[in-house]
């Protein structure tokens, strides 16, 4: 083993395994080995700050102290592996739902799902939205057979807690910290997508959520409407379709028989 | 995990010519002006885009733009259309044991092709090992072995990017046993690879404080022609050890002793593109622009003398 390889191992041992004595052999002043803790702190701070940036509503709702505890545990369990931290923290919602101490606020995992969907909508590829003009190329009787993809930024999030309002309040940069102690356990759906380079979000009814998911899974417009009506008998196909079209939620346009959207 | 020894010292002369040719080929992107720029933060996108400040330039960590699409890239594109931009990489792990990360390198090359940064820089440090990325800058002992390894990696990195880079001197927190002083180490890396230096004056101040050398003597040793860019940032005291251990947090204004070192450096080597670097406790843009103006006064005076 050469000296540099030995040094890498000793450094990681000192910093990651908290054994600073491992570094004494290569210091001019062995008593300074404890200063290796500086790196441990900055490593943690870098990843924890990336998490707090990705999950601003969760950080506020959880409070700084609890979020730091959570971040320490998450970084230890799922350390960064890519050289960009922009998308770091992909599994925080699942981690939160199992995290000791989060039982008192079980809705935090749902808030994390919303923060994550916001980030993914924000970073998604650019793509043009479908317009009414695009649709006018099809004869009216052919519309029901169209397979329409959703814009790549679209996320349809299913929640078991009615956390949407609290989440919105906590996303606002100037909103004060809200503990949201009165969140009810009710199935809800939220749509997040990007329009004109700004992330949008709104609550969805069960029918609308089912409709958009059916389109996403490759069903034609007519099939998706049928699926949505089976899930919610008050589903209104024409207003839901017009709403999605006008909001830029639909993307490119595929002919009947083409492969379904992803 | 053993880094191979580098053959690059034998090929120094040929290497330099190739890199100068490459530098000429990059002439399509204008150089950074020898004035002060600021680190670009998302909270300042609008203010920067609307700014009429003369000779403003911006620096970004390209890793923050390694995304599929969306507003970040759109903002950078709009700002790049008005101002020169430099890329200050944090993810290459030039001094590390792992091979370069193929995804990172590919994404970096795509961003360089798209935004044509005037400068690409990286750190004399390592930040990844055993498949994990630490998002921090780890130190290296200044030994002949580390020198050869770093030179081979800088060489390979420049070849992969097809352009010359600047390398930044580290902030040192541990007094690692070393075979040479840091200025000699950096100058030798430049000689072997044709790269230039991004001289971070705050890092010199922090390292001098933490490991006990004379910051003025260090700066006086660096040949001016190697310095392509200067960084100015703020530091903070370690929570445990206080002033005895300064941490390069980029979370505070540039300190008075760092300004003094900067004055002395610029008087000696002439004006250089100088970055006001702030990554934590981000203040309103007016505060960064005031620090930028403070640097510009020094740079402008030197330009008039020249």
Coordinates of C-alpha atoms in Angstrom, one line a residue:
Chain A
X1 CA 0.0 0.0 0.0
X2 CA 1.4 3.4 -0.9
X3 CA 1.4 6.4 1.5
X4 CA -1.5 8.2 -0.2
X5 CA -3.8 5.2 -0.1
X6 CA -3.0 4.8 3.6
X7 CA -3.8 8.5 4.1
X8 CA -7.2 8.3 2.4
X9 CA -8.1 5.4 4.7
X10 CA -6.9 7.1 7.8
X11 CA -8.7 10.3 7.0
X12 CA -12.0 8.5 6.4
X13 CA -11.5 6.5 9.5
X14 CA -10.9 9.7 11.6
X15 CA -13.7 11.7 10.1
X16 CA -16.5 9.2 9.3
X17 CA -15.8 6.6 12.0
X18 CA -14.9 9.3 14.6
X19 CA -11.5 7.9 15.3
X20 CA -9.3 11.0 15.1
X21 CA -6.3 9.1 16.5
X22 CA -6.1 7.4 13.1
X23 CA -4.7 10.6 11.7
X24 CA -2.0 11.2 14.4
X25 CA 0.7 9.5 12.4
X26 CA 0.5 12.1 9.6
X27 CA 0.3 15.3 11.6
X28 CA 3.1 17.7 12.5
X29 CA 1.2 18.1 15.8
X30 CA -0.6 14.9 16.7
X31 CA -2.6 16.7 19.4
X32 CA -4.5 18.5 16.5
X33 CA -6.1 15.2 15.3
X34 CA -9.3 16.2 17.1
X35 CA -9.7 19.0 14.6
X36 CA -10.8 16.4 12.1
X37 CA -14.2 16.9 13.6
X38 CA -14.4 20.1 11.5
X39 CA -14.8 17.9 8.4
X40 CA -17.4 15.8 10.0
X41 CA -19.4 19.0 10.8
X42 CA -19.1 20.4 7.3
X43 CA -20.0 17.1 5.6
X44 CA -23.1 16.9 7.7
X45 CA -23.9 20.6 7.3
X46 CA -23.6 20.4 3.5
X47 CA -26.0 17.5 3.2
X48 CA -28.4 18.7 5.8
X49 CA -28.6 22.2 4.2
X50 CA -29.3 20.4 0.8
X51 CA -32.1 18.5 2.5
X52 CA -33.5 21.7 4.1
X53 CA -33.4 23.5 0.8
X54 CA -35.2 20.5 -0.9
X55 CA -37.8 20.2 1.9
X56 CA -38.5 23.8 3.1
X57 CA -42.1 23.1 4.3
X58 CA -41.1 20.0 6.2
X59 CA -38.2 21.9 7.8
X60 CA -40.6 24.6 9.0
X61 CA -43.3 22.2 10.1
X62 CA -40.9 19.9 12.0
X63 CA -39.0 22.8 13.6
X64 CA -35.2 23.3 13.3
X65 CA -34.2 21.0 16.1
X66 CA -36.2 18.0 15.0
X67 CA -35.3 18.6 11.3
X68 CA -31.6 18.5 12.3
X69 CA -32.1 15.2 14.1
X70 CA -33.9 13.8 11.1
X71 CA -31.2 15.1 8.7
X72 CA -28.4 13.5 10.8
X73 CA -30.2 10.1 10.6
X74 CA -31.1 10.5 7.0
X75 CA -27.6 11.5 5.8
X76 CA -26.2 8.5 7.7
X77 CA -28.7 6.1 6.2
X78 CA -28.7 7.5 2.6
X79 CA -25.5 9.5 2.0
X80 CA -25.1 11.4 -1.2
X81 CA -23.8 9.4 -4.1
X82 CA -24.0 11.8 -7.0
X83 CA -21.8 14.9 -7.4
X84 CA -24.7 17.3 -7.4
X85 CA -26.8 17.6 -4.3
X86 CA -29.7 19.4 -6.1
X87 CA -31.9 16.3 -6.1
X88 CA -30.6 14.9 -2.8
X89 CA -33.1 13.4 -0.3
X90 CA -35.3 11.4 -2.7
X91 CA -36.4 9.0 0.0
X92 CA -37.1 11.4 2.8
X93 CA -40.8 10.8 2.9
X94 CA -40.4 7.0 3.3
X95 CA -37.7 7.5 5.8
X96 CA -39.9 9.9 7.8
X97 CA -42.8 7.5 7.9
X98 CA -40.5 5.0 9.8
X99 CA -38.6 7.6 11.8
X100 CA -38.8 7.3 15.6
X101 CA -40.0 10.6 17.0
X102 CA -42.2 11.4 13.9
X103 CA -45.1 9.4 15.2
X104 CA -46.5 12.6 16.8
X105 CA -46.6 14.2 13.4
X106 CA -47.5 11.5 10.9
X107 CA -48.6 14.0 8.3
X108 CA -44.9 15.2 7.9
X109 CA -44.3 12.3 5.5
X110 CA -47.1 13.6 3.3
X111 CA -45.7 17.1 3.5
X112 CA -42.4 15.6 2.4
X113 CA -44.1 14.0 -0.6
X114 CA -45.4 17.4 -1.6
X115 CA -42.0 19.1 -1.1
X116 CA -40.4 16.3 -3.2
X117 CA -43.0 16.6 -6.0
X118 CA -42.5 20.4 -6.0
X119 CA -38.7 19.9 -6.5
X120 CA -39.1 17.3 -9.2
X121 CA -41.6 19.5 -11.0
X122 CA -39.1 22.4 -10.7
X123 CA -36.2 20.4 -12.2
X124 CA -38.1 18.4 -14.8
X125 CA -37.2 18.6 -18.5
X126 CA -38.5 21.5 -20.6
X127 CA -41.3 20.5 -23.0
X128 CA -44.1 22.3 -24.8
X129 CA -47.6 21.9 -23.4
X130 CA -50.5 20.8 -25.6
X131 CA -52.6 23.7 -26.9
X132 CA -56.2 23.9 -28.2
X133 CA -54.7 24.6 -31.6
X134 CA -52.8 21.3 -31.5
X135 CA -56.1 19.5 -30.8
X136 CA -58.0 21.2 -33.6
X137 CA -56.0 19.1 -36.0
X138 CA -58.1 16.2 -34.9
X139 CA -61.7 15.7 -36.0
X140 CA -64.1 16.0 -33.0
X141 CA -65.1 12.3 -33.4
X142 CA -61.5 11.2 -33.1
X143 CA -60.7 13.1 -29.8
X144 CA -61.9 10.3 -27.5
X145 CA -59.4 7.9 -29.0
X146 CA -56.4 10.3 -28.5
X147 CA -53.7 9.2 -26.2
X148 CA -52.3 12.3 -24.5
X149 CA -49.1 12.4 -22.5
X150 CA -48.8 14.6 -19.4
X151 CA -46.2 17.3 -19.2
X152 CA -42.9 15.9 -17.8
X153 CA -43.2 18.1 -14.8
X154 CA -46.6 16.7 -13.7
X155 CA -46.9 14.9 -10.3
X156 CA -50.1 13.6 -8.9
X157 CA -49.5 13.0 -5.2
X158 CA -51.8 10.8 -3.1
X159 CA -51.9 11.8 0.5
X160 CA -53.5 10.1 3.5
X161 CA -53.5 13.3 5.6
X162 CA -55.2 16.6 4.7
X163 CA -51.9 18.5 4.9
X164 CA -52.2 20.6 1.7
X165 CA -53.2 23.9 3.3
X166 CA -50.6 23.6 6.0
X167 CA -48.0 22.7 3.4
X168 CA -48.9 25.7 1.3
X169 CA -48.7 28.1 4.3
X170 CA -45.3 26.6 5.1
X171 CA -43.9 26.9 1.6
X172 CA -44.3 30.7 1.7
X173 CA -40.9 32.3 2.3
X174 CA -42.4 34.7 4.8
X175 CA -44.8 32.3 6.5
X176 CA -44.2 31.8 10.1
X177 CA -43.5 28.2 11.4
X178 CA -46.7 26.2 11.6
X179 CA -46.9 23.0 13.5
X180 CA -50.2 22.0 11.8
X181 CA -51.3 20.0 14.8
X182 CA -54.9 19.7 13.6
X183 CA -54.3 17.9 10.3
X184 CA -57.0 15.3 9.7
X185 CA -56.6 11.9 8.3
X186 CA -58.4 12.1 4.9
X187 CA -57.4 10.8 1.5
X188 CA -56.5 13.8 -0.7
X189 CA -54.8 14.3 -4.0
X190 CA -52.6 17.2 -5.1
X191 CA -51.5 18.1 -8.6
X192 CA -48.1 19.8 -9.1
X193 CA -46.7 20.9 -12.4
X194 CA -44.7 23.7 -14.0
X195 CA -46.2 26.4 -16.2
X196 CA -44.2 29.3 -17.6
X197 CA -41.2 28.1 -15.5
X198 CA -43.1 28.4 -12.2
X199 CA -44.2 25.4 -10.2
X200 CA -48.0 25.3 -9.8
X201 CA -50.1 23.2 -7.4
X202 CA -53.7 22.6 -6.6
X203 CA -55.9 20.1 -4.9
X204 CA -57.5 17.4 -7.1
X205 CA -60.8 15.6 -6.6
X206 CA -60.6 11.8 -6.7
X207 CA -62.1 11.7 -10.2
X208 CA -59.6 14.2 -11.6
X209 CA -56.7 12.4 -10.0
X210 CA -57.9 9.1 -11.4
X211 CA -58.4 10.7 -14.9
X212 CA -54.9 12.2 -15.0
X213 CA -53.3 9.0 -13.8
X214 CA -55.2 7.0 -16.4
X215 CA -53.9 9.3 -19.1
X216 CA -50.4 9.0 -17.7
X217 CA -50.7 5.2 -17.8
X218 CA -51.5 5.3 -21.5
X219 CA -55.3 5.2 -21.6
X220 CA -57.0 7.1 -24.4
X221 CA -59.1 10.2 -23.4
X222 CA -62.3 8.2 -23.6
X223 CA -60.9 5.3 -21.6
X224 CA -59.5 7.6 -18.9
X225 CA -62.9 9.3 -18.6
X226 CA -64.6 6.0 -18.1
X227 CA -62.0 5.0 -15.5
X228 CA -62.5 8.3 -13.7
X229 CA -66.3 8.0 -13.6
X230 CA -65.9 4.5 -12.0
X231 CA -63.8 6.1 -9.3
X232 CA -66.0 9.1 -8.7
X233 CA -69.5 9.4 -10.1
X234 CA -69.5 13.2 -9.9
X235 CA -66.5 13.4 -12.3
X236 CA -67.0 16.0 -15.0
X237 CA -65.0 15.0 -18.1
X238 CA -65.3 18.1 -20.1
X239 CA -64.4 20.6 -17.4
X240 CA -61.5 18.4 -16.1
X241 CA -60.2 18.0 -19.6
X242 CA -60.5 21.7 -20.4
X243 CA -58.9 22.6 -17.0
X244 CA -55.9 20.3 -17.7
X245 CA -55.5 21.6 -21.2
X246 CA -55.7 25.3 -20.2
X247 CA -53.3 24.8 -17.3
X248 CA -50.6 23.3 -19.5
X249 CA -50.8 19.9 -17.8
X250 CA -51.0 18.0 -21.0
X251 CA -47.9 17.5 -23.2
X252 CA -47.2 16.1 -26.6
X253 CA -49.8 14.5 -28.6
X254 CA -49.9 10.9 -29.7
X255 CA -52.1 9.1 -32.2
X256 CA -54.4 6.2 -31.3
X257 CA -52.4 3.0 -31.2
X258 CA -49.1 4.8 -30.2
X259 CA -47.3 3.7 -27.1
X260 CA -48.7 5.2 -23.9
X261 CA -47.1 8.1 -22.1
X262 CA -44.6 7.5 -19.4
Chain B
X1 CA -7.4 2.4 -4.7
X2 CA -3.7 3.1 -5.2
X3 CA -3.3 6.1 -7.5
X4 CA -0.8 5.4 -10.3
X5 CA 2.3 7.5 -10.5
X6 CA 2.1 10.2 -13.1
X7 CA 4.2 10.3 -16.3
X8 CA 3.2 13.9 -16.8
X9 CA 6.4 15.6 -15.7
X10 CA 8.2 14.2 -18.7
X11 CA 5.6 15.6 -21.1
X12 CA 5.4 19.1 -19.6
X13 CA 6.5 21.1 -22.6
X14 CA 4.3 19.4 -25.2
X15 CA 1.4 19.6 -22.8
X16 CA 1.7 23.4 -22.4
X17 CA 1.6 24.0 -26.1
X18 CA -1.5 21.9 -26.5
X19 CA -3.3 23.7 -23.8
X20 CA -2.4 27.2 -25.1
X21 CA -3.8 26.1 -28.5
X22 CA -7.0 25.1 -26.7
X23 CA -7.1 28.4 -24.9
X24 CA -7.0 30.2 -28.2
X25 CA -9.8 27.9 -29.5
X26 CA -11.9 29.1 -26.6
X27 CA -11.6 32.7 -27.6
X28 CA -15.3 32.7 -28.6
X29 CA -16.3 33.2 -24.9
X30 CA -15.0 36.6 -23.7
X31 CA -12.6 36.5 -20.8
X32 CA -13.6 37.7 -17.4
X33 CA -12.9 41.4 -17.0
X34 CA -10.2 42.2 -14.4
X35 CA -12.9 43.5 -12.1
X36 CA -15.0 42.1 -9.3
X37 CA -17.8 39.6 -9.8
X38 CA -20.2 37.9 -7.4
X39 CA -21.3 34.4 -6.7
X40 CA -24.7 33.9 -8.3
X41 CA -27.5 32.8 -5.9
X42 CA -31.1 32.0 -6.9
X43 CA -32.4 34.6 -4.5
X44 CA -30.5 37.2 -6.6
X45 CA -31.4 36.1 -10.1
X46 CA -33.8 38.9 -10.8
X47 CA -31.6 41.6 -9.4
X48 CA -28.6 40.3 -11.3
X49 CA -30.5 40.1 -14.6
X50 CA -31.8 43.7 -14.1
X51 CA -28.4 45.0 -12.9
X52 CA -26.8 47.7 -15.0
X53 CA -23.5 47.4 -13.1
X54 CA -20.6 47.8 -15.4
X55 CA -18.3 44.8 -16.0
X56 CA -20.3 42.6 -13.6
X57 CA -19.5 38.9 -13.9
X58 CA -21.0 35.9 -12.1
X59 CA -19.7 32.6 -10.8
X60 CA -21.7 29.5 -10.3
X61 CA -21.1 25.9 -9.1
X62 CA -21.9 24.0 -12.2
X63 CA -23.1 21.1 -10.0
X64 CA -26.1 23.3 -9.0
X65 CA -27.1 23.4 -12.7
X66 CA -26.9 19.6 -13.4
X67 CA -30.6 19.4 -13.8
X68 CA -32.9 18.3 -16.7
X69 CA -34.6 21.6 -17.3
X70 CA -36.7 24.3 -15.6
X71 CA -36.1 27.8 -14.4
X72 CA -32.6 27.4 -13.0
X73 CA -31.2 26.8 -16.5
X74 CA -33.4 29.5 -18.0
X75 CA -32.2 32.1 -15.4
X76 CA -28.6 31.2 -16.1
X77 CA -29.1 31.4 -19.8
X78 CA -30.7 34.9 -19.5
X79 CA -28.0 36.1 -17.2
X80 CA -25.2 34.6 -19.4
X81 CA -26.6 36.5 -22.3
X82 CA -25.8 39.7 -20.5
X83 CA -22.7 38.9 -18.4
X84 CA -19.7 36.7 -18.5
X85 CA -19.9 33.6 -16.3
X86 CA -17.3 31.4 -14.7
X87 CA -17.8 27.8 -13.5
X88 CA -16.3 26.9 -10.1
X89 CA -16.6 23.1 -9.8
X90 CA -16.9 21.4 -6.4
X91 CA -17.6 17.8 -7.4
X92 CA -14.6 16.5 -9.5
X93 CA -12.6 15.3 -6.5
X94 CA -9.3 15.9 -8.3
X95 CA -7.2 14.6 -5.5
X96 CA -9.4 11.6 -4.7
X97 CA -8.9 7.9 -5.0
X98 CA -12.0 7.1 -7.1
X99 CA -12.1 7.4 -10.9
X100 CA -13.8 10.6 -12.2
X101 CA -17.6 10.2 -12.0
X102 CA -18.7 9.7 -15.6
X103 CA -22.1 11.3 -15.1
X104 CA -20.6 14.4 -13.5
X105 CA -18.0 14.8 -16.3
X106 CA -20.7 14.4 -19.0
X107 CA -23.0 16.9 -17.3
X108 CA -20.1 19.3 -16.8
X109 CA -19.1 19.1 -20.5
X110 CA -22.7 19.7 -21.6
X111 CA -23.0 22.8 -19.3
X112 CA -19.7 24.1 -20.6
X113 CA -20.8 23.7 -24.2
X114 CA -24.1 25.4 -23.5
X115 CA -23.0 28.3 -21.3
X116 CA -19.4 28.9 -22.6
X117 CA -18.0 29.9 -19.2
X118 CA -14.9 32.2 -19.4
X119 CA -13.2 30.2 -16.7
X120 CA -13.5 26.7 -15.3
X121 CA -12.0 26.1 -11.9
X122 CA -11.7 23.2 -9.4
X123 CA -10.2 22.5 -6.0
X124 CA -6.9 21.0 -4.8
X125 CA -8.8 18.6 -2.7
X126 CA -10.8 15.4 -2.7
X127 CA -14.5 14.9 -2.0
X128 CA -15.4 11.3 -3.0
X129 CA -14.3 7.8 -2.1
X130 CA -15.7 4.3 -1.9
X131 CA -18.6 5.4 -4.1
X132 CA -19.8 8.1 -1.7
X133 CA -19.7 11.9 -2.3
X134 CA -19.0 13.9 0.8
X135 CA -19.9 17.4 -0.5
X136 CA -16.8 18.7 1.3
X137 CA -13.2 19.5 0.4
X138 CA -10.8 17.1 2.0
X139 CA -7.1 17.8 2.4
X140 CA -4.1 16.1 0.9
X141 CA -0.6 15.9 2.3
X142 CA 1.9 17.9 0.1
X143 CA 4.1 15.0 -0.8
X144 CA 5.7 14.1 -4.1
X145 CA 3.3 11.2 -4.4
X146 CA 0.3 13.5 -4.0
X147 CA 1.8 16.0 -6.4
X148 CA 2.2 13.3 -9.1
X149 CA -1.3 12.0 -8.5
X150 CA -2.9 15.4 -8.6
X151 CA -0.9 16.4 -11.7
X152 CA -2.1 13.3 -13.5
X153 CA -5.7 13.9 -12.5
X154 CA -5.6 17.6 -13.5
X155 CA -4.1 16.6 -16.8
X156 CA -6.8 14.0 -17.4
X157 CA -9.5 16.4 -16.3
X158 CA -8.3 19.1 -18.7
X159 CA -8.1 16.6 -21.5
X160 CA -11.6 15.4 -20.8
X161 CA -12.9 19.0 -20.8
X162 CA -10.7 20.0 -23.7
X163 CA -9.7 23.2 -21.9
X164 CA -7.4 24.6 -19.3
X165 CA -8.7 24.9 -15.7
X166 CA -7.7 27.0 -12.7
X167 CA -7.0 25.2 -9.5
X168 CA -7.9 26.7 -6.1
X169 CA -5.6 26.6 -3.0
X170 CA -7.4 24.8 -0.1
X171 CA -8.4 26.0 3.4
X172 CA -6.3 23.9 5.7
X173 CA -7.6 22.8 9.1
X174 CA -5.0 20.0 9.9
X175 CA -1.2 20.4 9.9
X176 CA -0.5 17.4 7.7
X177 CA 3.1 16.3 7.5
X178 CA 4.3 17.6 4.1
X179 CA 7.4 17.6 1.9
X180 CA 6.9 21.0 0.4
X181 CA 5.3 24.4 1.1
X182 CA 1.9 25.0 -0.5
X183 CA 3.0 27.7 -2.9
X184 CA 5.7 25.5 -4.3
X185 CA 3.3 22.6 -4.5
X186 CA 0.7 24.7 -6.5
X187 CA 3.3 26.2 -8.8
X188 CA 4.7 22.8 -9.6
X189 CA 1.1 21.5 -10.4
X190 CA 0.8 24.5 -12.8
X191 CA 4.2 23.7 -14.4
X192 CA 3.3 20.1 -14.9
X193 CA -0.2 20.5 -16.3
X194 CA -0.4 23.9 -17.8
X195 CA -3.3 24.8 -15.5
X196 CA -3.5 28.2 -13.7
X197 CA -4.3 29.3 -10.2
X198 CA -7.5 30.5 -8.6
X199 CA -5.9 32.2 -5.6
X200 CA -8.4 32.3 -2.7
X201 CA -7.0 35.0 -0.4
X202 CA -9.3 34.0 2.5
X203 CA -8.2 30.4 2.3
X204 CA -4.6 31.6 2.6
X205 CA -5.5 33.7 5.6
X206 CA -7.5 30.8 7.2
X207 CA -4.7 28.3 6.5
X208 CA -2.0 30.6 7.8
X209 CA -3.9 31.1 11.0
X210 CA -4.7 27.4 11.4
X211 CA -1.3 26.0 10.6
X212 CA 1.1 28.8 11.5
X213 CA 2.7 30.4 8.4
X214 CA 3.0 33.9 7.1
X215 CA 0.2 34.8 4.7
X216 CA 2.1 37.7 3.2
X217 CA 5.1 35.6 2.5
X218 CA 2.9 32.9 1.0
X219 CA 1.2 35.4 -1.4
X220 CA 4.5 37.1 -2.3
X221 CA 5.8 33.7 -3.5
X222 CA 3.0 33.1 -6.1
X223 CA 4.1 34.1 -9.6
X224 CA 1.6 36.7 -10.9
X225 CA 1.3 35.2 -14.4
X226 CA -0.2 32.0 -12.9
X227 CA -3.1 33.8 -11.2
X228 CA -6.2 33.7 -13.4
X229 CA -8.7 34.6 -10.7
X230 CA -8.9 35.7 -7.1
X231 CA -11.5 34.7 -4.5
X232 CA -12.5 36.8 -1.5
X233 CA -14.8 35.4 1.2
X234 CA -15.5 35.5 4.9
X235 CA -14.7 33.0 7.5
X236 CA -15.9 32.2 11.0
X237 CA -14.3 30.9 14.2
X238 CA -14.7 27.3 15.2
X239 CA -17.3 26.8 17.9
X240 CA -14.9 24.8 20.1
X241 CA -11.5 26.4 19.6
X242 CA -12.4 30.0 18.7
X243 CA -10.0 32.1 16.8
X244 CA -7.3 29.4 16.9
X245 CA -9.2 27.5 14.2
X246 CA -10.9 29.5 11.5
X247 CA -13.4 27.9 9.3
X248 CA -13.9 28.9 5.6
X249 CA -17.7 29.1 5.8
X250 CA -18.3 31.7 3.1
X251 CA -21.0 32.8 5.6
X252 CA -19.7 36.3 6.6
X253 CA -18.4 39.5 5.0
X254 CA -14.7 39.6 3.8
X255 CA -12.6 40.4 6.9
X256 CA -10.3 43.4 7.3
X257 CA -7.0 41.3 7.3
X258 CA -8.2 39.5 4.1
X259 CA -8.8 42.9 2.4
X260 CA -5.3 44.0 3.4
X261 CA -3.8 40.8 1.9
X262 CA -5.8 41.4 -1.3
X263 CA -4.5 45.0 -1.6
X264 CA -0.9 43.9 -1.3
X265 CA -1.5 41.0 -3.8
X266 CA -3.1 43.3 -6.4
X267 CA -0.4 46.0 -6.0
X268 CA 2.2 43.3 -6.8
X269 CA 0.6 41.3 -9.6
X270 CA -1.9 43.8 -11.1
X271 CA -5.7 43.5 -11.4
X272 CA -7.3 40.1 -11.7
X273 CA -10.9 39.0 -12.0
X274 CA -11.9 38.9 -8.3
X275 CA -14.9 37.1 -6.9
X276 CA -16.9 38.0 -3.8
X277 CA -17.9 34.5 -2.7
X278 CA -20.8 34.0 -0.4
X279 CA -22.6 30.6 0.1
X280 CA -24.2 30.9 3.5
X281 CA -26.1 33.6 5.4
X282 CA -26.8 35.1 2.0
X283 CA -27.3 38.8 2.5
X284 CA -29.4 41.2 0.3
X285 CA -27.6 41.7 -3.1
X286 CA -26.8 45.3 -2.1
X287 CA -24.4 44.0 0.5
X288 CA -22.6 41.8 -2.0
X289 CA -22.5 44.6 -4.5
X290 CA -21.0 46.9 -1.8
X291 CA -18.2 44.4 -1.2
X292 CA -17.8 44.1 -5.0
X293 CA -17.4 47.9 -5.2
X294 CA -14.8 47.8 -2.4
X295 CA -12.8 45.2 -4.5
X296 CA -13.3 47.3 -7.6
X297 CA -11.7 50.3 -6.0
X298 CA -8.5 48.4 -5.5
X299 CA -8.7 46.8 -9.0
X300 CA -9.4 50.1 -10.7
X301 CA -6.6 51.9 -9.0
X302 CA -4.2 49.3 -10.1
X303 CA -5.5 49.4 -13.7
X304 CA -4.9 53.1 -13.8
X305 CA -1.4 52.7 -12.5
X306 CA -0.7 50.0 -15.1

